[in-house]
């Protein structure tokens, strides 16, 4: 496990054709909604019409009497997890998951599932939902953080207490270093600002969907779209009481997840409907349901205060981050609390997060959960600080970079810090060096901004199996849904290590019955972890090949080497034999001892954090308030790019999502607490023509604790864009924006205020 | 499941009588299908559940584009944006109307979407309507009591409502002959570059002679319950050289005409401000096209 492969590889680093590419571009790829079965019926969810209400009674008798209706389920069919005892599955608390999947005591947001129906047609199921009679006692609701933390706010959960009193603050998280008061006392310059961000949705194209077949012998099969079939199995098991060994979860191709598909909504409901009806049940969310009832990430209300010496040495940093959890606890406090100051060597840090519930859909993970909104606040304050100190903003970051061996406020000691390299990559880039014409035409202003970002990255559980086929080819099975090209990367690694042509390697994703436990695709962990277990599996396979060759040659296996896809005698002393290629040995597998293949299961360790530094040029149409991104360059240390196209794709994708977050995406609620823009027209994600080609500057500083040097890639690139764009808009307009998105009405309002003030 | 009756008559007379009969029947509403890019979406979303759909695309008159000997154009109500785009002459005479029609939906939607549907859908934000208003288009409608014509701005009655009477079907738009020195333009404000809906739309149609505006019409969309003809803006432009004072007066007239709502797509203040901004920008393009003579 100490072989960092040299850079002159044949396959590692090659832009090979992705294994899933042809199926995806020709429409053959099977997504969750493509599954159909004989006898299959359709499930539909009845959702709360109120933002906050006590459910006094549910009468399903009329729905059950409707011809074609085969089953109805309500919260009483879901396993109850009492609120006084936490049951964790990964980072999810089942007390909240069971109440999110189906409202229990109260409806907590507009769109909260109340009941579900399975019927012979979708239309019948929808009609039956309307026949369910629910008696509600409507309660006052609360949507925004500032309102939810007021002393007289409507309380969502009596059992949640903060400072001894019922509260919508569900929890806190603290990270600290040194003595914050001492730190600010040492500072010559202190800047403190308050920032707001809106909840934004992950915006995957494929809505949640599943088909579940529960057989009379008590065994269930689930076909669904998720970021982890083992998560689907475990969570469904906990919520339905069916043992994990009786559930087979089969991952479909996934049409985007970005973190949101690390929890489930439909699978346990469909399983219970299938169990009651005796028929396979299919459920597919509409876009409206996706937007209304699946997790966006938190909106936030943050204050960041940073103090520095005149020479630019940062001595103290304090952050207070209030995050929307949605209707049940669990916002990603770890993102802003831990990541905001992590790239910097700051002796005195106090970072506090508050988890705030309100009558919104429960948040779900979204790419570097919570980190972008923390970096937005921190990196904007750093920009102001640099301006006040008269120091170039990148130089300020460079001077204060964390160093290898340093302890971060969140607790870890860094093995390898490559932040300075990302800053230097931007400083030396033609984009940063080239002049920007700030007033190109009347009414048009341009500006440039920079920002940096940090993400933890992760290792964790992964399993792989590498088998040789009888015809001498290779099949690799992993346990991770492929969200960003991981199969292509694994194919490159396998071909490289085995010395075979890339097209002789197939990489498939196993279901829960065919491969060992593998944790979620998330945390920027999959390529890191699965390359590690695949490497070890391949090493075992190579060991077997050497043994087989040794057996044929009747020499000691120690005297056999494997290179360029064949076994050879290690030297003249080992004997004179022509090489035995992988293909030859596969053909002789049975006569030399049986099938050749090996699997490895590990809790992988050694993930190093990701650092990113970005520069962006924007153009503002001042009278219309439209901000357009003209040019964007993103530098990131990725360790080793196993497949550069998908490394670049991850960086570009993260940036685009950050652009949407900064400029146009937001959840809008009406006075009744109903989401007002639950569609892709009014929830404005950037379209292709809204963004320039984003240049990814891929730095490869190998991770010494990974066989190929891999570091996680996917999340760090969404961390800097919010602040980078805000800083660029400031450069263009001379006006700082302390809330996102910087949408046209907000930009014109601020500019009109500026005009009035002048 | 509700049953839907689909009819595709070949004559207007058949269409009108079927439409009137279906509207009179108790079995629910009847809807006219042109391109269907609004109707089918609304049906899928459960917003409308028509009992009868009358497809008018098999009727020759509503799918024809005719340049009359006097220079006027007659555009069938169901002509698609793509068809209008490919017409050899129309875009040269009415570039502003064409660009407005071509902004209805994406490329794919353009293969179906029609100006007639855009008008009768009666969205305050329909792109083609302010340009048609600026052009001075007159629509022909046919109903159980025969034919009538009315200015295009008289068709919308409010969001989702028109002034057409039961059984009446929109047949065509007639755009008047162009005097020399004429030009039109349409601009809309959308937050994105594509795949969006107008927050404000502005159509301007000018005729110029000797550097002065001799005739002008201004249409505004998405700033009131219906698209507006802004006569005060036109008055401010007529007789001017499109100097800054005249443009500002016209912009002020546009702002004064606005009666928008605060909604997810824009605020009252923003829409009002942008109406003035777009007037100036649209007028500049129209003047350029008019040759500023």
Short mmCIF file of C-alpha atoms in Angstrom, two decimals, chain A residues 123 621 623-624 626 628 676 680-682 684-685 689-690 744-745 748 752, chain B residues 1 189-197 264-265 267 270 273-274 277 281:
data_model
loop_
_atom_site.label_atom_id
_atom_site.label_comp_id
_atom_site.label_asym_id
_atom_site.label_seq_id
_atom_site.Cartn_x
_atom_site.Cartn_y
_atom_site.Cartn_z
CA UNK A 123 -54.54 8.59 -10.99
CA UNK A 621 -25.62 45.61 -15.75
CA UNK A 623 -29.59 49.56 -14.29
CA UNK A 624 -31.04 46.05 -14.41
CA UNK A 626 -27.95 41.64 -13.41
CA UNK A 628 -23.03 37.80 -14.94
CA UNK A 676 -43.87 29.62 -3.62
CA UNK A 680 -37.27 24.88 -12.05
CA UNK A 681 -38.74 27.98 -13.68
CA UNK A 682 -38.98 30.03 -10.52
CA UNK A 684 -33.55 29.80 -10.70
CA UNK A 685 -30.58 27.52 -11.09
CA UNK A 689 -25.69 30.00 -21.08
CA UNK A 690 -25.48 31.72 -17.68
CA UNK A 744 -31.39 41.77 -9.72
CA UNK A 745 -33.98 43.39 -7.41
CA UNK A 748 -30.77 47.60 -7.93
CA UNK A 752 -30.43 53.03 -5.67
CA UNK B 1 -60.06 8.78 -15.07
CA UNK B 189 -35.66 41.37 -18.52
CA UNK B 190 -35.06 37.85 -17.28
CA UNK B 191 -32.66 36.99 -14.45
CA UNK B 192 -31.19 34.13 -16.45
CA UNK B 193 -30.04 34.20 -20.05
CA UNK B 194 -32.48 31.50 -21.20
CA UNK B 195 -35.32 29.30 -19.98
CA UNK B 196 -37.00 32.05 -18.07
CA UNK B 197 -40.10 34.21 -18.01
CA UNK B 264 -41.53 35.52 -6.74
CA UNK B 265 -40.45 36.87 -10.10
CA UNK B 267 -40.84 43.30 -6.78
CA UNK B 270 -37.90 46.53 -9.44
CA UNK B 273 -37.70 50.75 -12.48
CA UNK B 274 -36.94 48.21 -15.18
CA UNK B 277 -34.77 51.13 -18.36
CA UNK B 281 -32.92 50.39 -24.56
#
